[in-house]
Short mmCIF file of N, CA and C in Angstrom, two decimals:
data_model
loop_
_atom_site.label_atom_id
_atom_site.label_comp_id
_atom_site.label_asym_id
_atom_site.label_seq_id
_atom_site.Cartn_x
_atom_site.Cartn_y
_atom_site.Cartn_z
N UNK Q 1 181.09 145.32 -1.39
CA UNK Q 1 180.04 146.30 -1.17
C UNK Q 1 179.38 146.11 0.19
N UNK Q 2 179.71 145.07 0.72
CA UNK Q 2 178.36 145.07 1.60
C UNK Q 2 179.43 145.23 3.45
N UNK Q 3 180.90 145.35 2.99
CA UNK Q 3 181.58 145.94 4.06
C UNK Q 3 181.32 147.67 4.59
N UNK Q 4 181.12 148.15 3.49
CA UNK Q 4 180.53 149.64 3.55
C UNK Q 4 179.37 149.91 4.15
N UNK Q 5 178.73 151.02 4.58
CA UNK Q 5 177.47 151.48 4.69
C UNK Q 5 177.67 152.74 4.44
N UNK Q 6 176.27 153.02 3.95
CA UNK Q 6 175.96 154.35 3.37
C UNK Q 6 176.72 155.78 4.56
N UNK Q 7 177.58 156.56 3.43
CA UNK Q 7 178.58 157.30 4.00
C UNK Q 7 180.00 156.88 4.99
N UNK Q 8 180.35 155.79 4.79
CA UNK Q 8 181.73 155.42 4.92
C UNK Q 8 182.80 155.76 4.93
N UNK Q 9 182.78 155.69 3.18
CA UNK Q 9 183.34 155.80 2.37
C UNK Q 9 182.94 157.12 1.12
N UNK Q 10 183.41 158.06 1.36
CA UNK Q 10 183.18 159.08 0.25
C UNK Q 10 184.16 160.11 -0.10
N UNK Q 11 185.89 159.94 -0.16
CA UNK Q 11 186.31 160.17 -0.70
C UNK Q 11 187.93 159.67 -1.43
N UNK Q 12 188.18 159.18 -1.74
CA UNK Q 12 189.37 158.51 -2.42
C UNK Q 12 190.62 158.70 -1.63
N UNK Q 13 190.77 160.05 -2.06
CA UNK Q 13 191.82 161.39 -1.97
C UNK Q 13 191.52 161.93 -0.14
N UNK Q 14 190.55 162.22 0.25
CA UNK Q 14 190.55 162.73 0.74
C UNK Q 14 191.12 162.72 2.38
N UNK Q 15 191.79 163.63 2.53
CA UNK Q 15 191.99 163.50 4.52
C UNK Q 15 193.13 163.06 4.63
N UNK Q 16 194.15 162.98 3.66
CA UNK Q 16 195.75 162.11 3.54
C UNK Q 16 196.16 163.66 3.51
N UNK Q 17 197.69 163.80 3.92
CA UNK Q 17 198.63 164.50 3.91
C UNK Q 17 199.02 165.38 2.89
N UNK Q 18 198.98 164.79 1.71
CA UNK Q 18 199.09 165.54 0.44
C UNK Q 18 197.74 166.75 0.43
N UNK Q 19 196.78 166.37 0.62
CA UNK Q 19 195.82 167.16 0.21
C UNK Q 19 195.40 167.91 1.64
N UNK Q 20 195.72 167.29 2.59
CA UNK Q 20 195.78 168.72 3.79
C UNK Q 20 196.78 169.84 3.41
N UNK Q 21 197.69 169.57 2.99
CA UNK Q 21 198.80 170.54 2.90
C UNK Q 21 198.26 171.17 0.91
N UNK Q 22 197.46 171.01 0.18
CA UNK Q 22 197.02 171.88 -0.38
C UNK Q 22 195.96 172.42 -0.12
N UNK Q 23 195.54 172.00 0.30
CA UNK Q 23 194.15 172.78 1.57
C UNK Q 23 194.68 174.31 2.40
N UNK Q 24 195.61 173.61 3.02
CA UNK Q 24 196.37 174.61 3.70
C UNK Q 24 196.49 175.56 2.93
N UNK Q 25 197.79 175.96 1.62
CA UNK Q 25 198.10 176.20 0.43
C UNK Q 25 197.51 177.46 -0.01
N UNK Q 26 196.69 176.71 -0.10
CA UNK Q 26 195.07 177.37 -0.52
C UNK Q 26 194.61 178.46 0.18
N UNK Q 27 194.43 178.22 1.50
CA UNK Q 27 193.64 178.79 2.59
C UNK Q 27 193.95 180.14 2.57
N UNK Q 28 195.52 179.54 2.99
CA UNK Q 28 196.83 180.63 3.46
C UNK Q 28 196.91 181.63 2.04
N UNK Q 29 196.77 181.17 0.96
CA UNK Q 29 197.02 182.22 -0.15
C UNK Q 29 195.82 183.09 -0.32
N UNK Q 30 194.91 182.64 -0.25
CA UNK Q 30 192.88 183.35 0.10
C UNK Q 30 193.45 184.37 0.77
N UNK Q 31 193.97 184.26 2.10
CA UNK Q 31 194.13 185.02 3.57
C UNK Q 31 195.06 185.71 3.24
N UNK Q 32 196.12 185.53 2.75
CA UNK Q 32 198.00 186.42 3.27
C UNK Q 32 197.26 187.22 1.90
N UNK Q 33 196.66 187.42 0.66
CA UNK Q 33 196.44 187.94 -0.59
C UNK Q 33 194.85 188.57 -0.77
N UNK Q 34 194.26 188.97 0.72
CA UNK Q 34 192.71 189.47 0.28
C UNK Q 34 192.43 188.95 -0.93
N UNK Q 35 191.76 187.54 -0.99
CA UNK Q 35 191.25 187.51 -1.72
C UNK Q 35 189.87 187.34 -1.94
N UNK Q 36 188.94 187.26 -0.69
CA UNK Q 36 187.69 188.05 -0.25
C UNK Q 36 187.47 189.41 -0.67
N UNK Q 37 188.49 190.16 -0.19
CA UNK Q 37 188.55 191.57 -0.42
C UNK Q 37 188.60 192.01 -1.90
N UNK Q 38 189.71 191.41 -3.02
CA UNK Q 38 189.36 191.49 -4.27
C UNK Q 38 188.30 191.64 -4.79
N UNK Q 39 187.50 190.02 -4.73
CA UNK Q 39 186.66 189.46 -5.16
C UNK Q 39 185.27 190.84 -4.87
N UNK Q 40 185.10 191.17 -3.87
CA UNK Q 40 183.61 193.04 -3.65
C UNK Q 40 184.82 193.99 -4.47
N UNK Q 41 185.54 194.25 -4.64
CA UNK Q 41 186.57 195.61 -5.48
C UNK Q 41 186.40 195.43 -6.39
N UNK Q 42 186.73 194.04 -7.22
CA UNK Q 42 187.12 193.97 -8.66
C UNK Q 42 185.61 193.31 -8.91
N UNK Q 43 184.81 193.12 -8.22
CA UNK Q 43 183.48 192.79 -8.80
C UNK Q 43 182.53 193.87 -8.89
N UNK Q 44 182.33 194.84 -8.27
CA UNK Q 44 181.87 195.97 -7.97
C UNK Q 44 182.55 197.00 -9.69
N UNK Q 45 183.79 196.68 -9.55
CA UNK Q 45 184.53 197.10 -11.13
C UNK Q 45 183.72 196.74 -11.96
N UNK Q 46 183.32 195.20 -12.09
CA UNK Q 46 182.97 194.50 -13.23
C UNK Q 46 181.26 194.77 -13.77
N UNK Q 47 180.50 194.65 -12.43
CA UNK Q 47 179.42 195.29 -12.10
C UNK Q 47 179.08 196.84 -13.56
N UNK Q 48 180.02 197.87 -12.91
CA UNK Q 48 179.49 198.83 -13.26
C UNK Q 48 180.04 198.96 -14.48
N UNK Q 49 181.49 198.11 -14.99
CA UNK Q 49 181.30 198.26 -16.68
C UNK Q 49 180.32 197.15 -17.05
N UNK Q 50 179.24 196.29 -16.83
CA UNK Q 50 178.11 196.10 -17.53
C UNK Q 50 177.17 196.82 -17.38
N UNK Q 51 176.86 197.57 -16.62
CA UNK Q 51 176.12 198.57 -16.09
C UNK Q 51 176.16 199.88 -17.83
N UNK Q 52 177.60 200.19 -17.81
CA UNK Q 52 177.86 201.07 -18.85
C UNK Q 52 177.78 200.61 -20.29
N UNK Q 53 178.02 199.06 -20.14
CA UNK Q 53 176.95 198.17 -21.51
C UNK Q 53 175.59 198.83 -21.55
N UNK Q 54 175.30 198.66 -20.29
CA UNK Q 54 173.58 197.88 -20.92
C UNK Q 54 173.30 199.59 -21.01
N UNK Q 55 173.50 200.48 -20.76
CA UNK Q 55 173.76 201.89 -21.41
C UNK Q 55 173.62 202.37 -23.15
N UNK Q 56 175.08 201.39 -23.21
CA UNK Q 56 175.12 201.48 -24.81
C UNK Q 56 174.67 200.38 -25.90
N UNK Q 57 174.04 199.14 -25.18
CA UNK Q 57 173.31 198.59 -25.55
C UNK Q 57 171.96 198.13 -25.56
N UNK Q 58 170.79 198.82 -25.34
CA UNK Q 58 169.38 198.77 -25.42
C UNK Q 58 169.31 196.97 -25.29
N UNK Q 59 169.73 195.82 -25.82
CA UNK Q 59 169.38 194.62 -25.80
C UNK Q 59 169.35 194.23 -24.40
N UNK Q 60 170.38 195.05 -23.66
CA UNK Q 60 170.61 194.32 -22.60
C UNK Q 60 169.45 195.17 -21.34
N UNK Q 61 168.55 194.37 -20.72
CA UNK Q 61 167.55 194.50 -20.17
C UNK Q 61 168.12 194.55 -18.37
N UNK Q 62 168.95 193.61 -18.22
CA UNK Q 62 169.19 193.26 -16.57
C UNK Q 62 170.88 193.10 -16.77
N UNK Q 63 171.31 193.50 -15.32
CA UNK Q 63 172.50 193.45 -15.24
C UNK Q 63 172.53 193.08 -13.63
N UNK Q 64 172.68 191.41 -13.19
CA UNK Q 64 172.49 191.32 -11.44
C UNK Q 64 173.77 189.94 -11.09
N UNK Q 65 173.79 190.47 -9.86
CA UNK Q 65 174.56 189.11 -8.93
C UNK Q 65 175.20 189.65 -8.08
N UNK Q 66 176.31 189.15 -7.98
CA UNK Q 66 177.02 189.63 -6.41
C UNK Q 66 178.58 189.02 -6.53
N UNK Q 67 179.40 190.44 -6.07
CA UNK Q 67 181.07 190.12 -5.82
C UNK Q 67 181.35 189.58 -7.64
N UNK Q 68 181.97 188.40 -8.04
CA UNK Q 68 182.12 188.28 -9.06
C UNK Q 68 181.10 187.08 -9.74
N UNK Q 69 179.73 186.46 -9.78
CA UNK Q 69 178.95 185.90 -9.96
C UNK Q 69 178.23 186.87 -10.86
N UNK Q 70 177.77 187.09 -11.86
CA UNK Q 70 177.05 188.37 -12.50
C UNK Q 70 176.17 187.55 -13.91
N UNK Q 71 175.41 188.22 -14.23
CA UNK Q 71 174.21 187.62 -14.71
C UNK Q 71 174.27 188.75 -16.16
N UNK Q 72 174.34 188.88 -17.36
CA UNK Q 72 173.57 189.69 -18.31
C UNK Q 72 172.14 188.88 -18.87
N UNK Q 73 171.15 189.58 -18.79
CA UNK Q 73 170.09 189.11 -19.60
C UNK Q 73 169.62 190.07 -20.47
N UNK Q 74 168.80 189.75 -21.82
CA UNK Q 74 168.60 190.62 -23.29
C UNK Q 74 167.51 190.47 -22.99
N UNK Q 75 167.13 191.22 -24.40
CA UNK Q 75 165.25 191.48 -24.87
C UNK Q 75 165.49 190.52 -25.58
N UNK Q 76 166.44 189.51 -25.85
CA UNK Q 76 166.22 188.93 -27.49
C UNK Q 76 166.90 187.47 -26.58
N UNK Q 77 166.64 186.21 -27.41
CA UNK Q 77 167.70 184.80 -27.39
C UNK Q 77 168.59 185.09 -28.05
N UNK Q 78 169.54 185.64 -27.78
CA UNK Q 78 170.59 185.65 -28.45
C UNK Q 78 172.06 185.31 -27.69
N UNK Q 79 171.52 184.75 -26.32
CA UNK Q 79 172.91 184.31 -25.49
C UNK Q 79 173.73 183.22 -26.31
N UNK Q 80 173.14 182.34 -26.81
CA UNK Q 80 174.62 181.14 -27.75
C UNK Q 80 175.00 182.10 -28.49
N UNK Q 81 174.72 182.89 -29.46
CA UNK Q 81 175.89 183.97 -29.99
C UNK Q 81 176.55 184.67 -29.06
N UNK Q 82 176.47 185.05 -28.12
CA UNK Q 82 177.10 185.78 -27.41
C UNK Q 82 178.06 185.00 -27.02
N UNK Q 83 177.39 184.19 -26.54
CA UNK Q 83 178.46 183.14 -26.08
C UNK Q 83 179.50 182.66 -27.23
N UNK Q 84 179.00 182.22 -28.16
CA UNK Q 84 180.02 181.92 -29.53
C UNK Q 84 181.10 182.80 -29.56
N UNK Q 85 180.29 183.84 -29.73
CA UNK Q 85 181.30 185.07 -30.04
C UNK Q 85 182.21 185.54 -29.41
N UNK Q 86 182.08 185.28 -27.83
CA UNK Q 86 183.10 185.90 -26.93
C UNK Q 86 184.01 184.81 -26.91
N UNK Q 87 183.86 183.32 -26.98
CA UNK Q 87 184.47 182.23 -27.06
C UNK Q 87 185.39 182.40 -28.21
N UNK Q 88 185.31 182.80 -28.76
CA UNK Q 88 186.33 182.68 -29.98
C UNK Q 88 187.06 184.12 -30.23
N UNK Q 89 186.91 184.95 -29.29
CA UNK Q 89 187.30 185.98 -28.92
C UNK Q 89 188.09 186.25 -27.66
N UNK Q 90 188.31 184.96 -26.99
CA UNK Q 90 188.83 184.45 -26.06
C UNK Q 90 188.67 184.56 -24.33
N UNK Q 91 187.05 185.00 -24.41
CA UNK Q 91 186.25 185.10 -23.08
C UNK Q 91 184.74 183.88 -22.96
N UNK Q 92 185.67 183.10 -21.76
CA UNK Q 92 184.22 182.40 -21.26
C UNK Q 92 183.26 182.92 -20.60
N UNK Q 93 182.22 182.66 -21.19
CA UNK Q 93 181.13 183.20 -20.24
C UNK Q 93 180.04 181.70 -20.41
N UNK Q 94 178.94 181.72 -19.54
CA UNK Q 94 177.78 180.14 -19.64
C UNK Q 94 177.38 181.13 -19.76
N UNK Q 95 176.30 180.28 -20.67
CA UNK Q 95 174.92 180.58 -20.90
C UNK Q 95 173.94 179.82 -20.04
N UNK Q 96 173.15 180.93 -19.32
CA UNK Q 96 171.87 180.84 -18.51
C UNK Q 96 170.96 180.15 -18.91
N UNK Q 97 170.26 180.54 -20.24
CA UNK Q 97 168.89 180.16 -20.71
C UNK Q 97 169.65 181.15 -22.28
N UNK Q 98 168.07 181.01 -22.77
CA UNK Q 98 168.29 181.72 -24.07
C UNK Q 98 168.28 182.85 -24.46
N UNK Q 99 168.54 183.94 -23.59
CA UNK Q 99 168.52 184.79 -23.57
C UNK Q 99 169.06 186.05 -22.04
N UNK Q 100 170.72 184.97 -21.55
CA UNK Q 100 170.93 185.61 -20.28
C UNK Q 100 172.21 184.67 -20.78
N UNK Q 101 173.15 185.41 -19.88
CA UNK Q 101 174.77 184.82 -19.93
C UNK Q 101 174.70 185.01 -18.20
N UNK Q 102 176.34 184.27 -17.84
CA UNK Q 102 176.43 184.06 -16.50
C UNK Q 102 178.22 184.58 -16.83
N UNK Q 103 178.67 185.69 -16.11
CA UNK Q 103 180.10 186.08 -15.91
C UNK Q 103 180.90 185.31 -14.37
N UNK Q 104 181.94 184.15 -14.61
CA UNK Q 104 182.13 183.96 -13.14
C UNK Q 104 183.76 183.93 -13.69
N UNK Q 105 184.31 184.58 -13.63
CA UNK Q 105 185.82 185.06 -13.38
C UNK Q 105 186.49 184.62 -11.88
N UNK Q 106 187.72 183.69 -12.61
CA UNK Q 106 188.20 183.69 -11.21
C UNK Q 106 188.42 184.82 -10.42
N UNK Q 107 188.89 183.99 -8.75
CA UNK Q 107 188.90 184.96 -7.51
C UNK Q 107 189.98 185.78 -7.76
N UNK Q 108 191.02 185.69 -8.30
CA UNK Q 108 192.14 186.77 -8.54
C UNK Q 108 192.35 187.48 -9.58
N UNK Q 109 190.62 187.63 -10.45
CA UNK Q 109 191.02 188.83 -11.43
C UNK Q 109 191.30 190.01 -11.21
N UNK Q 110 191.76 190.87 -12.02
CA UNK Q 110 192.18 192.48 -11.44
C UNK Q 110 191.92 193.14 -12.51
N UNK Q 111 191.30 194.51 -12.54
CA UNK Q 111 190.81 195.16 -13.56
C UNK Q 111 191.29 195.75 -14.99
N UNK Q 112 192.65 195.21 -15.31
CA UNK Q 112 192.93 194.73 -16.96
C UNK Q 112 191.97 194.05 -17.17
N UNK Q 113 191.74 192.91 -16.54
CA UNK Q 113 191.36 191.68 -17.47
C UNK Q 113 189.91 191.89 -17.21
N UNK Q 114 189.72 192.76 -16.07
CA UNK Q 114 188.28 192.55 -16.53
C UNK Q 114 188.10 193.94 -17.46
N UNK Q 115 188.90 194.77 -17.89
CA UNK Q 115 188.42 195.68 -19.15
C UNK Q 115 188.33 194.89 -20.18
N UNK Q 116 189.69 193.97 -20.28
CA UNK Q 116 189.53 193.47 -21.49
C UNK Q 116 188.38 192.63 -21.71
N UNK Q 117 187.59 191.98 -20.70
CA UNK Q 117 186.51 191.24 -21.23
C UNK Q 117 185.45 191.87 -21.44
N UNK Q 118 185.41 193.00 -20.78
CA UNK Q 118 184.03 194.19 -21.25
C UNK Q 118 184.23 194.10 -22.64
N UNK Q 119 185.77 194.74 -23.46
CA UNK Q 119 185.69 195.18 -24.51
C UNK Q 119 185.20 193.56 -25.75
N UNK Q 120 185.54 192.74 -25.00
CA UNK Q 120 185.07 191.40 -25.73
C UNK Q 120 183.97 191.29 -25.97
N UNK Q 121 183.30 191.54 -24.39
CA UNK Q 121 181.38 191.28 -24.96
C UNK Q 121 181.28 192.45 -25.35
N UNK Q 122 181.56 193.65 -25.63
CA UNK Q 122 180.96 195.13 -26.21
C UNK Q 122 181.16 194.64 -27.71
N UNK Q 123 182.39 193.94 -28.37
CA UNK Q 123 181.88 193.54 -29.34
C UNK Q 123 181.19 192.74 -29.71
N UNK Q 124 181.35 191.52 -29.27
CA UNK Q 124 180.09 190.39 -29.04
C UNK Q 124 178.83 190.55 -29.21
N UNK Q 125 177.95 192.14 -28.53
CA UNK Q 125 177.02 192.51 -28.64
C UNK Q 125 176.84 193.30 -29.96
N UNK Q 126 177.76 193.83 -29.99
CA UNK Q 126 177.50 194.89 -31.41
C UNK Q 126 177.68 193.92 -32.78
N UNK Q 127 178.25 193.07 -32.56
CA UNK Q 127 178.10 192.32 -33.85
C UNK Q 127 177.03 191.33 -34.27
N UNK Q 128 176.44 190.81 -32.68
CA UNK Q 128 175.25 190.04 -32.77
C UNK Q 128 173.69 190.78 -32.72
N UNK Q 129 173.69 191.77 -32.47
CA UNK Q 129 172.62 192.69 -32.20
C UNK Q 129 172.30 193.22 -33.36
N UNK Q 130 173.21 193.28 -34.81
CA UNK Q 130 173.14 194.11 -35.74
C UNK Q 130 172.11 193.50 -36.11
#
């Protein structure tokens, strides 16, 4: 310990060959595949089918965030059911607090999957709201 000083040493893995070249990998697949560009299209998608929730669901009070980061919050605590419910329905979502969920979908969703998760929490809500 006492060969070190504070910030030395801070990563295992890091800065070797293997993991530049998935860095790279990475970068290059972001870039050659808009995946910036996705991420405002298919979030802007995702956006306005909660938008068309909180329409047909009165619970839902706020609908906010940005690109694919998105927030639902209720009149009621009822986010761990929501959350339960979409979980076993086969959509993750976190829970915020007790009464707000957090939507963060990876960077390469495309708008199947995000219908299909609308139609997940549309039931989610209608079954927990009853």
């Amino acid at each position: 310990a006492s060969v070190f000083t504070l910030g030395d040493h801070n990563a295992t893995f890091g800065g070797n060959p293997v993991t530049s070249a998935a860095a790279y990998a990475t970068l290059k697949y972001v870039l050659d595949n808009n995946i910036v560009g996705n991420t405002g299209k298919v979030g802007q998608y995702l956006m306005d089918g909660l938008k068309t929730l909180q329409g047909k669901h009165p619970i839902i009070t706020e609908v906010r965030g940005r690109g694919l980061l998105l927030a639902v919050e209720f009149n009621t605590e009822i986010a761990q059911d929501v959350l339960m419910n979409c979980l076993g329905n086969g959509l993750l979502v976190n829970r915020l607090k007790p009464n707000a969920i957090r939507m963060v979908p990876p960077l390469v969703i495309g708008n199947n999957e995000v219908d299909e998760a609308l139609n997940i929490l549309d039931k989610a809500l209608a079954s927990v709201a009853v």
